[in-house]
PDB file of C-alpha atoms in Angstrom:
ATOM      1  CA  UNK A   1      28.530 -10.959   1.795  1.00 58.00           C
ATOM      2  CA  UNK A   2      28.688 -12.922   5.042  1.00 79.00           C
ATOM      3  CA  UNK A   3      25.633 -10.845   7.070  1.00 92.00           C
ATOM      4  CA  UNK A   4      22.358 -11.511   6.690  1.00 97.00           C
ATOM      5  CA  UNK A   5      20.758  -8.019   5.361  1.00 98.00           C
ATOM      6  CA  UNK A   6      17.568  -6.636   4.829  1.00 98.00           C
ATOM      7  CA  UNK A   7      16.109  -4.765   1.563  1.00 99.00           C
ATOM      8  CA  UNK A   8      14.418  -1.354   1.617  1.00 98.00           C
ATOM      9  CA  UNK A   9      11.945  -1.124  -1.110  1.00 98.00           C
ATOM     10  CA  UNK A  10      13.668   1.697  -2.640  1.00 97.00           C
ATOM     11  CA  UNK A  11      16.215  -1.267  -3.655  1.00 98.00           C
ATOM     12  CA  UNK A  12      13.739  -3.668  -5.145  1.00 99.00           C
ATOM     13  CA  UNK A  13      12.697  -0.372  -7.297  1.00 98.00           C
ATOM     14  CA  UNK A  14      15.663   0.935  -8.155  1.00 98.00           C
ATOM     15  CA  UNK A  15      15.929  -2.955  -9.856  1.00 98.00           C
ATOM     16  CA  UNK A  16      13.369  -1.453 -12.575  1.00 97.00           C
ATOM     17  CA  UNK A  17      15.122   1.991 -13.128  1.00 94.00           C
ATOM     18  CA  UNK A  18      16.508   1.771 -16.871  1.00 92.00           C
ATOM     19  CA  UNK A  19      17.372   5.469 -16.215  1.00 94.00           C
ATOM     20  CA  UNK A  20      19.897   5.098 -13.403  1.00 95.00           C
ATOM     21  CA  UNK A  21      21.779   2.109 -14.759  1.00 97.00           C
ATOM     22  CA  UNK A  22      24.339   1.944 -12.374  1.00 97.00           C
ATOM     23  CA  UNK A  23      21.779   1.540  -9.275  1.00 98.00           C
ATOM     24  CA  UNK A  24      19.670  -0.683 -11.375  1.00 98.00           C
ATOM     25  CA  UNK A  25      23.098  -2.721 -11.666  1.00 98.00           C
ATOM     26  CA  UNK A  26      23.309  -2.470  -7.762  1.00 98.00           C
ATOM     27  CA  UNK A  27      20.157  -3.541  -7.232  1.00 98.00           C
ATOM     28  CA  UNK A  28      19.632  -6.571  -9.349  1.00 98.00           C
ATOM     29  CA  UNK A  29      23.285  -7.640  -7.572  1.00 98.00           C
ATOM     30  CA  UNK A  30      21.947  -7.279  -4.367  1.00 98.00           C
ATOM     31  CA  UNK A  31      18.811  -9.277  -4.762  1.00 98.00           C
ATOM     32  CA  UNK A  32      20.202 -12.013  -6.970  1.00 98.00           C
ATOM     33  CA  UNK A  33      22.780 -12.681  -4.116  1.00 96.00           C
ATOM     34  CA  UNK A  34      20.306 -12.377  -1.380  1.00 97.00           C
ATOM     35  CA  UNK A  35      18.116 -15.460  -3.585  1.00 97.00           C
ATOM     36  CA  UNK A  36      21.396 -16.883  -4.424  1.00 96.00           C
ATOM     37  CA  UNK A  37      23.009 -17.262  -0.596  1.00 95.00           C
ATOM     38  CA  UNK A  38      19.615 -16.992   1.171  1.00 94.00           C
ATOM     39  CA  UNK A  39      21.852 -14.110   3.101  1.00 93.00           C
ATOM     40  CA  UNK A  40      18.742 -11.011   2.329  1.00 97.00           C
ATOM     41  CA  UNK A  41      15.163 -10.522   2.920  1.00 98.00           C
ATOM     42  CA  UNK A  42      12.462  -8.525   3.151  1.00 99.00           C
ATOM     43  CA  UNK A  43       8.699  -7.783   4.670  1.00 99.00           C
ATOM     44  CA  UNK A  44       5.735  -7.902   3.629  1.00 98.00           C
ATOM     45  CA  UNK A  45       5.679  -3.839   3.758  1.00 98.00           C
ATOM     46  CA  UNK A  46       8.386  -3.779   0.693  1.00 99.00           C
ATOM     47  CA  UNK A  47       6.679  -5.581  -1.312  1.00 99.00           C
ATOM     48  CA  UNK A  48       3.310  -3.505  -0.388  1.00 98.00           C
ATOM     49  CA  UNK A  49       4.902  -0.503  -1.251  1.00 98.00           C
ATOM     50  CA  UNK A  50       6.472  -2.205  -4.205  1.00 99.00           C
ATOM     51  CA  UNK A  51       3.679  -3.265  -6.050  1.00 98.00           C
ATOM     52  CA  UNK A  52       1.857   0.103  -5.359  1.00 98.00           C
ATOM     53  CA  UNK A  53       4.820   1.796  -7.484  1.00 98.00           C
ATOM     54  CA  UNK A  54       5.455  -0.682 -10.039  1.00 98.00           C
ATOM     55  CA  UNK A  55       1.547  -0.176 -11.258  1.00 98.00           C
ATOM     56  CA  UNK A  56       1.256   2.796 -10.522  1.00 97.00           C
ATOM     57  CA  UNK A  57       4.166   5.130 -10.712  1.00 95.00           C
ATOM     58  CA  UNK A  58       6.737   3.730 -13.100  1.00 95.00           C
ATOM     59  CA  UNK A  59       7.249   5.464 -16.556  1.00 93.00           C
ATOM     60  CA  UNK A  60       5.611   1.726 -18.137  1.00 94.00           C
ATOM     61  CA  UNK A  61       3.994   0.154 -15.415  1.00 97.00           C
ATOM     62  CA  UNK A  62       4.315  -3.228 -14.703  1.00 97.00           C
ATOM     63  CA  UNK A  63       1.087  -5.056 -15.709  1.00 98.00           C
ATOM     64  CA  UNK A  64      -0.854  -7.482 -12.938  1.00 98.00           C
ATOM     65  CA  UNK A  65       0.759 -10.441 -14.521  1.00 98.00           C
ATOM     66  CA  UNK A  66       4.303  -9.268 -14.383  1.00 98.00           C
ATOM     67  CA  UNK A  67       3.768  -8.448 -11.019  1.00 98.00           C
ATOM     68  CA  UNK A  68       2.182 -11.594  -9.680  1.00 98.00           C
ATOM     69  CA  UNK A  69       5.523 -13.175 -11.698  1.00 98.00           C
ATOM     70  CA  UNK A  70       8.070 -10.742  -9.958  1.00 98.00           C
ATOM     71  CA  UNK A  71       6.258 -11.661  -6.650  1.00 98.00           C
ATOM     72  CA  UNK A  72       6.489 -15.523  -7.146  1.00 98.00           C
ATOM     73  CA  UNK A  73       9.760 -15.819  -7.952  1.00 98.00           C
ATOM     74  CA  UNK A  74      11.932 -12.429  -6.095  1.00 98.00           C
ATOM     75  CA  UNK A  75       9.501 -11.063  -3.283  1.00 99.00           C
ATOM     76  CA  UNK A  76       7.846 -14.179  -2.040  1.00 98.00           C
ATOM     77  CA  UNK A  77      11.425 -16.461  -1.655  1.00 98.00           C
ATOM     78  CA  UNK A  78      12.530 -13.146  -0.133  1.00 99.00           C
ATOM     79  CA  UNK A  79       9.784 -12.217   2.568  1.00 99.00           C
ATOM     80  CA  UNK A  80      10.531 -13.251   6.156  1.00 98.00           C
ATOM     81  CA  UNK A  81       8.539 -10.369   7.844  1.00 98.00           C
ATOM     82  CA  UNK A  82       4.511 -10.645   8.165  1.00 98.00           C
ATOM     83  CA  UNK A  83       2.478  -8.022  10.211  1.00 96.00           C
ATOM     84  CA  UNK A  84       2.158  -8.539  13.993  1.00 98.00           C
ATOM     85  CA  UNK A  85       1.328  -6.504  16.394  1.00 98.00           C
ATOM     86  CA  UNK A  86       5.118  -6.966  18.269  1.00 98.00           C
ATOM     87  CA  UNK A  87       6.341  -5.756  14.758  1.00 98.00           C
ATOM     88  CA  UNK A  88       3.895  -2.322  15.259  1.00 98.00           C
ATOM     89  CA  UNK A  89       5.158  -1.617  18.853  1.00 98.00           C
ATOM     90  CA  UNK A  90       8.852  -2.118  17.836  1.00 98.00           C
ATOM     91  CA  UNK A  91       8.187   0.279  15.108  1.00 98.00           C
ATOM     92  CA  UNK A  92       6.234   2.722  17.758  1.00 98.00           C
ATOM     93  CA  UNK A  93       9.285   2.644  19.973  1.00 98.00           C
ATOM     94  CA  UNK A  94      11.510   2.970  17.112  1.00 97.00           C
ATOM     95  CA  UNK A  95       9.836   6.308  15.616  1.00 97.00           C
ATOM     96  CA  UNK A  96       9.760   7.933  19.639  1.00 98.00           C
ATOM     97  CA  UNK A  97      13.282   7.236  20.827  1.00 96.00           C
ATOM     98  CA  UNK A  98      14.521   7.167  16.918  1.00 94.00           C
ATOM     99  CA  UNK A  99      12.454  10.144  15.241  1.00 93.00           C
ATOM    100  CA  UNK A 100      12.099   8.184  12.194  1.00 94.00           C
ATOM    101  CA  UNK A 101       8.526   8.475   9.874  1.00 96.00           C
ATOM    102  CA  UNK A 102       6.619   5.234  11.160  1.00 98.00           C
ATOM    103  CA  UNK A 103       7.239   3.716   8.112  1.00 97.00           C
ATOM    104  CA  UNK A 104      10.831   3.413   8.398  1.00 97.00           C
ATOM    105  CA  UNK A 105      10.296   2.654  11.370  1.00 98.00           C
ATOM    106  CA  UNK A 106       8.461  -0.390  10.854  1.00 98.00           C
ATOM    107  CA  UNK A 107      10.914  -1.174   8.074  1.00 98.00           C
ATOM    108  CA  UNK A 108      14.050  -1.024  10.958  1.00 98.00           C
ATOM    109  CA  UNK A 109      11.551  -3.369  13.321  1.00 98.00           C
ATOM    110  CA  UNK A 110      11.016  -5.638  10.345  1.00 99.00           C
ATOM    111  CA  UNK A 111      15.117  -5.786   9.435  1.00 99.00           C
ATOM    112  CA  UNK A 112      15.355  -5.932  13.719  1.00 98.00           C
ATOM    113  CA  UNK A 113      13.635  -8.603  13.812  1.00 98.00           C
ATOM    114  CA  UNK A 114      15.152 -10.783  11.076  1.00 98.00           C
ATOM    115  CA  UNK A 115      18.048 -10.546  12.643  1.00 98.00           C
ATOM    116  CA  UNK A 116      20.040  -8.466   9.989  1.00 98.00           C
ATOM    117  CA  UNK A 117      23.307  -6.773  10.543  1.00 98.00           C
ATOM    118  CA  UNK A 118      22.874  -4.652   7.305  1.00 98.00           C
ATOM    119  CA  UNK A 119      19.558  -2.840   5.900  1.00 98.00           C
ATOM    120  CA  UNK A 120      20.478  -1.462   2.546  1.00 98.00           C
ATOM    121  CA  UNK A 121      18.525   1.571   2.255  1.00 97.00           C
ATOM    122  CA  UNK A 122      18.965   4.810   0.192  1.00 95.00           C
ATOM    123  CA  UNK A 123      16.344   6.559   2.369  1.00 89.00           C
ATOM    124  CA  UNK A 124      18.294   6.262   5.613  1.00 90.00           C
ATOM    125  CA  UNK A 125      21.418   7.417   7.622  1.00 89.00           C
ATOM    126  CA  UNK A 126      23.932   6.034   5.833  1.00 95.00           C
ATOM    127  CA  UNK A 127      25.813   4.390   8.795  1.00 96.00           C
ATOM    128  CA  UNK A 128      24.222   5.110  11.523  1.00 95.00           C
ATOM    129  CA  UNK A 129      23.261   1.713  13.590  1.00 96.00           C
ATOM    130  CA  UNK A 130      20.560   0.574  15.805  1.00 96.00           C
ATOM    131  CA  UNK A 131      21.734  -2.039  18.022  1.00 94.00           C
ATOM    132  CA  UNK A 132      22.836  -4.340  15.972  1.00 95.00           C
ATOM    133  CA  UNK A 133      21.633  -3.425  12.851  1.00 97.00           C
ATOM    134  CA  UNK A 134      23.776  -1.004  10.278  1.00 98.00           C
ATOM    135  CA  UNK A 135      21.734   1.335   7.529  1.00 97.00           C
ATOM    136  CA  UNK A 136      23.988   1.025   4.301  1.00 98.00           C
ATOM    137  CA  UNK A 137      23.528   3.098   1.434  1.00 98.00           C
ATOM    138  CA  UNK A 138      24.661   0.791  -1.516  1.00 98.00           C
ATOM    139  CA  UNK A 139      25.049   3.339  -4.054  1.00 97.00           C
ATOM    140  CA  UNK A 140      27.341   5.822  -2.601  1.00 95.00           C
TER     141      UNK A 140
END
């Protein structure tokens, strides 16, 4: 992968999902390169939403501990994208001219704003492109 991309949190989950092997396979293969090359990121809304699931809504949830360990070593390297307000009017003009929820919204104004070419996503038009940014679904 030559383009720098961004991660939707759906990704960084599906890296957990013993039940869906072939996206967990995905997954881990897309963040591994992304720490490997430096080529992917993330904000610090994925790995909000992240944590939220992984204690809360996965079949074994993952304790504080593993979390603050996933977090040191995959999330933190990863996140390039901190709250600003520039980031929440991007987002604003995103979800009027877009129609996207706010929060994918802010998660296109994050990937924007990195400067990605690709945001892997399973939640979005696969293929569709906002300026210069492409929504990929990686497991289709």
């Amino acid at each position: 992968m030559k383009d720098k991309y961004f991660l939707d949190t759906n990704i960084i989950i599906y890296a957990f999902d013993h039940v869906n092997p072939l996206k967990q396979q995905k997954a881990n293969q897309l963040i591994k390169t992304a720490l490997i090359e430096n080529k992917g990121c993330i904000s610090y809304q994925v790995i909000q939403e992240f944590l939220n699931v992984a204690t809360k809504k996965f079949t074994t949830p993952l304790s504080a501990l593993d979390c603050q360990r996933y977090l040191d070593s995959v999330l933190q390297p990863l996140c390039q994208i901190f709250t600003s307000i520039d980031l929440y009017h991007k987002a604003l003009d995103l979800m009027q001219r877009r129609q996207y929820s706010f929060y994918d919204s802010l998660i296109l104004a994050a990937a924007l704003q990195a400067d990605c070419k690709i945001l892997y996503s399973e939640d979005l038009h696969h293929k569709q492109s906002i300026n210069s940014l492409t929504i990929l679904n990686p497991f289709l």
